[in-house]
Amino acid sequence: QMYKRYFNISNKYDEDINIKLVKMYMNISDYYTAYEILKVILYVNPKKGDEAYLMGEIYERLNKFNEAIKLFESIVERNPNNYQAYNELAWFYLNNNKQEEAEKIFSKLMDTNPHHLIDVYDNIGNRYRKKGQLEKAYGMSNNASRLREEMFNKDQELRRTRYNPDTQKNYLK
């Protein structure tokens, strides 16, 4: 029934039109209608990626943090290299007072790719800033800055070692 409601005039399901509808309803803060349409899109094509992020945003607006967590946990499970999904998951953990789980994500990203962790810290800091939680925003920005500095220092040390004539002999062996 619900699927039939979202056919366009030609009686053919058109995903692009429906995504535009979702965004339109989100723009006018009708998150429930956007949610219903997006649910159909994800039912028809569950492998969609960007739509999952829209669903995450809708869940956030509807204060359905547990559903958002489940959504992004399933994305991370299917694609463990998707740092954007880790970013979203960390955000929803923090919003659901699950600091320990968010810290696990930060630790995993630090081990696999610290550059992604910097992006995650920056993104979460920006989200806190938009919510007016400036102390938390400052903490996340501080984490990103500290990590950038550490990585820069490591890179400089590696360059000094690599291009130093005294150590180059050992490096080439």
Short mmCIF file of C-alpha atoms in Angstrom, two decimals, residues 1-130:
data_model
loop_
_atom_site.label_atom_id
_atom_site.label_comp_id
_atom_site.label_asym_id
_atom_site.label_seq_id
_atom_site.Cartn_x
_atom_site.Cartn_y
_atom_site.Cartn_z
CA GLN A 1 0.00 0.00 0.00
CA MET A 2 2.62 2.48 1.07
CA TYR A 3 4.70 1.64 -1.99
CA LYS A 4 1.77 2.48 -4.28
CA ARG A 5 1.40 5.92 -2.66
CA TYR A 6 4.83 6.96 -3.92
CA PHE A 7 4.54 6.14 -7.61
CA ASN A 8 4.79 9.13 -9.89
CA ILE A 9 2.16 10.08 -12.48
CA SER A 10 3.43 7.59 -15.09
CA ASN A 11 2.80 4.82 -12.54
CA LYS A 12 6.52 4.04 -12.45
CA TYR A 13 8.62 4.20 -9.32
CA ASP A 14 11.11 7.05 -9.75
CA GLU A 15 13.80 7.11 -7.10
CA ASP A 16 15.26 10.51 -8.04
CA ILE A 17 11.89 12.21 -7.72
CA ASN A 18 11.29 10.51 -4.39
CA ILE A 19 14.70 11.60 -3.04
CA LYS A 20 13.80 15.16 -4.04
CA LEU A 21 10.51 14.72 -2.20
CA VAL A 22 12.34 13.50 0.91
CA LYS A 23 14.62 16.53 0.87
CA MET A 24 11.65 18.85 0.27
CA TYR A 25 9.78 17.44 3.26
CA MET A 26 12.94 17.71 5.35
CA ASN A 27 13.30 21.37 4.33
CA ILE A 28 9.82 22.11 5.62
CA SER A 29 10.48 20.05 8.78
CA ASP A 30 7.95 17.34 7.92
CA TYR A 31 10.29 14.59 9.01
CA TYR A 32 7.63 11.96 9.47
CA THR A 33 6.55 12.14 5.80
CA ALA A 34 10.20 12.22 4.69
CA TYR A 35 10.77 9.15 6.87
CA GLU A 36 7.86 7.26 5.28
CA ILE A 37 9.06 7.97 1.73
CA LEU A 38 12.66 7.12 2.54
CA LYS A 39 11.59 3.88 4.20
CA VAL A 40 10.04 2.84 0.86
CA ILE A 41 13.17 3.84 -1.07
CA LEU A 42 15.36 1.77 1.23
CA TYR A 43 12.90 -1.12 1.05
CA VAL A 44 13.02 -1.11 -2.76
CA ASN A 45 16.80 -0.73 -2.83
CA PRO A 46 18.38 -1.57 0.56
CA LYS A 47 21.91 -1.16 -0.77
CA LYS A 48 21.55 2.58 -1.24
CA GLY A 49 24.27 4.55 0.56
CA ASP A 50 23.49 8.26 0.59
CA GLU A 51 19.87 7.63 1.50
CA ALA A 52 21.02 5.97 4.71
CA TYR A 53 22.64 9.26 5.73
CA LEU A 54 19.38 11.06 5.04
CA MET A 55 17.61 8.49 7.19
CA GLY A 56 20.16 9.12 9.93
CA GLU A 57 19.40 12.84 9.77
CA ILE A 58 15.67 12.13 9.95
CA TYR A 59 16.19 9.82 12.93
CA GLU A 60 18.12 12.61 14.63
CA ARG A 61 15.33 15.14 14.00
CA LEU A 62 12.75 12.67 15.33
CA ASN A 63 14.99 11.86 18.35
CA LYS A 64 15.18 8.20 17.32
CA PHE A 65 18.81 7.76 18.30
CA ASN A 66 18.58 4.00 18.90
CA GLU A 67 17.24 3.46 15.37
CA ALA A 68 20.04 5.60 13.96
CA ILE A 69 22.60 3.59 15.91
CA LYS A 70 21.20 0.33 14.52
CA LEU A 71 21.23 1.76 10.99
CA PHE A 72 24.87 2.85 11.12
CA GLU A 73 26.02 -0.25 12.97
CA SER A 74 24.61 -2.30 10.09
CA ILE A 75 26.38 -0.08 7.54
CA VAL A 76 29.71 -0.41 9.38
CA GLU A 77 29.20 -4.15 9.62
CA ARG A 78 28.68 -4.40 5.84
CA ASN A 79 31.47 -1.96 5.02
CA PRO A 80 34.09 -1.66 7.77
CA ASN A 81 36.09 0.91 5.76
CA ASN A 82 33.25 3.43 5.59
CA TYR A 83 34.56 6.20 7.80
CA GLN A 84 31.48 8.36 7.15
CA ALA A 85 29.35 5.67 8.76
CA TYR A 86 31.76 5.62 11.72
CA ASN A 87 31.39 9.40 11.93
CA GLU A 88 27.61 9.13 12.09
CA LEU A 89 27.72 6.23 14.52
CA ALA A 90 30.06 8.11 16.89
CA TRP A 91 27.75 11.13 16.75
CA PHE A 92 24.67 9.09 17.63
CA TYR A 93 26.52 7.26 20.41
CA LEU A 94 27.51 10.61 21.91
CA ASN A 95 23.94 11.91 21.61
CA ASN A 96 22.64 8.78 23.30
CA ASN A 97 25.09 9.11 26.23
CA LYS A 98 27.16 6.14 25.04
CA GLN A 99 30.58 7.74 25.45
CA GLU A 100 32.38 4.40 25.82
CA GLU A 101 31.11 3.14 22.45
CA ALA A 102 32.09 6.42 20.77
CA GLU A 103 35.58 6.12 22.29
CA LYS A 104 35.88 2.62 20.77
CA ILE A 105 35.19 4.14 17.35
CA PHE A 106 37.76 6.88 17.94
CA SER A 107 40.32 4.25 18.97
CA LYS A 108 39.58 2.06 15.94
CA LEU A 109 39.94 5.01 13.56
CA MET A 110 43.18 6.03 15.27
CA ASP A 111 44.57 2.55 14.65
CA THR A 112 43.38 2.28 11.04
CA ASN A 113 43.54 5.82 9.65
CA PRO A 114 44.14 8.84 11.88
CA HIS A 115 43.24 11.23 9.04
CA HIS A 116 39.67 9.95 9.20
CA LEU A 117 39.64 10.45 12.95
CA ILE A 118 40.56 14.11 12.45
CA ASP A 119 37.58 14.46 10.10
CA VAL A 120 35.30 12.75 12.62
CA TYR A 121 36.45 15.06 15.44
CA ASP A 122 35.91 18.10 13.18
CA ASN A 123 32.46 16.95 12.05
CA ILE A 124 31.26 16.18 15.56
CA GLY A 125 32.68 19.49 16.79
CA ASN A 126 30.73 21.33 14.09
CA ARG A 127 27.54 19.50 15.03
CA TYR A 128 27.97 20.40 18.70
CA ARG A 129 28.60 24.01 17.66
CA LYS A 130 25.34 24.07 15.67
#
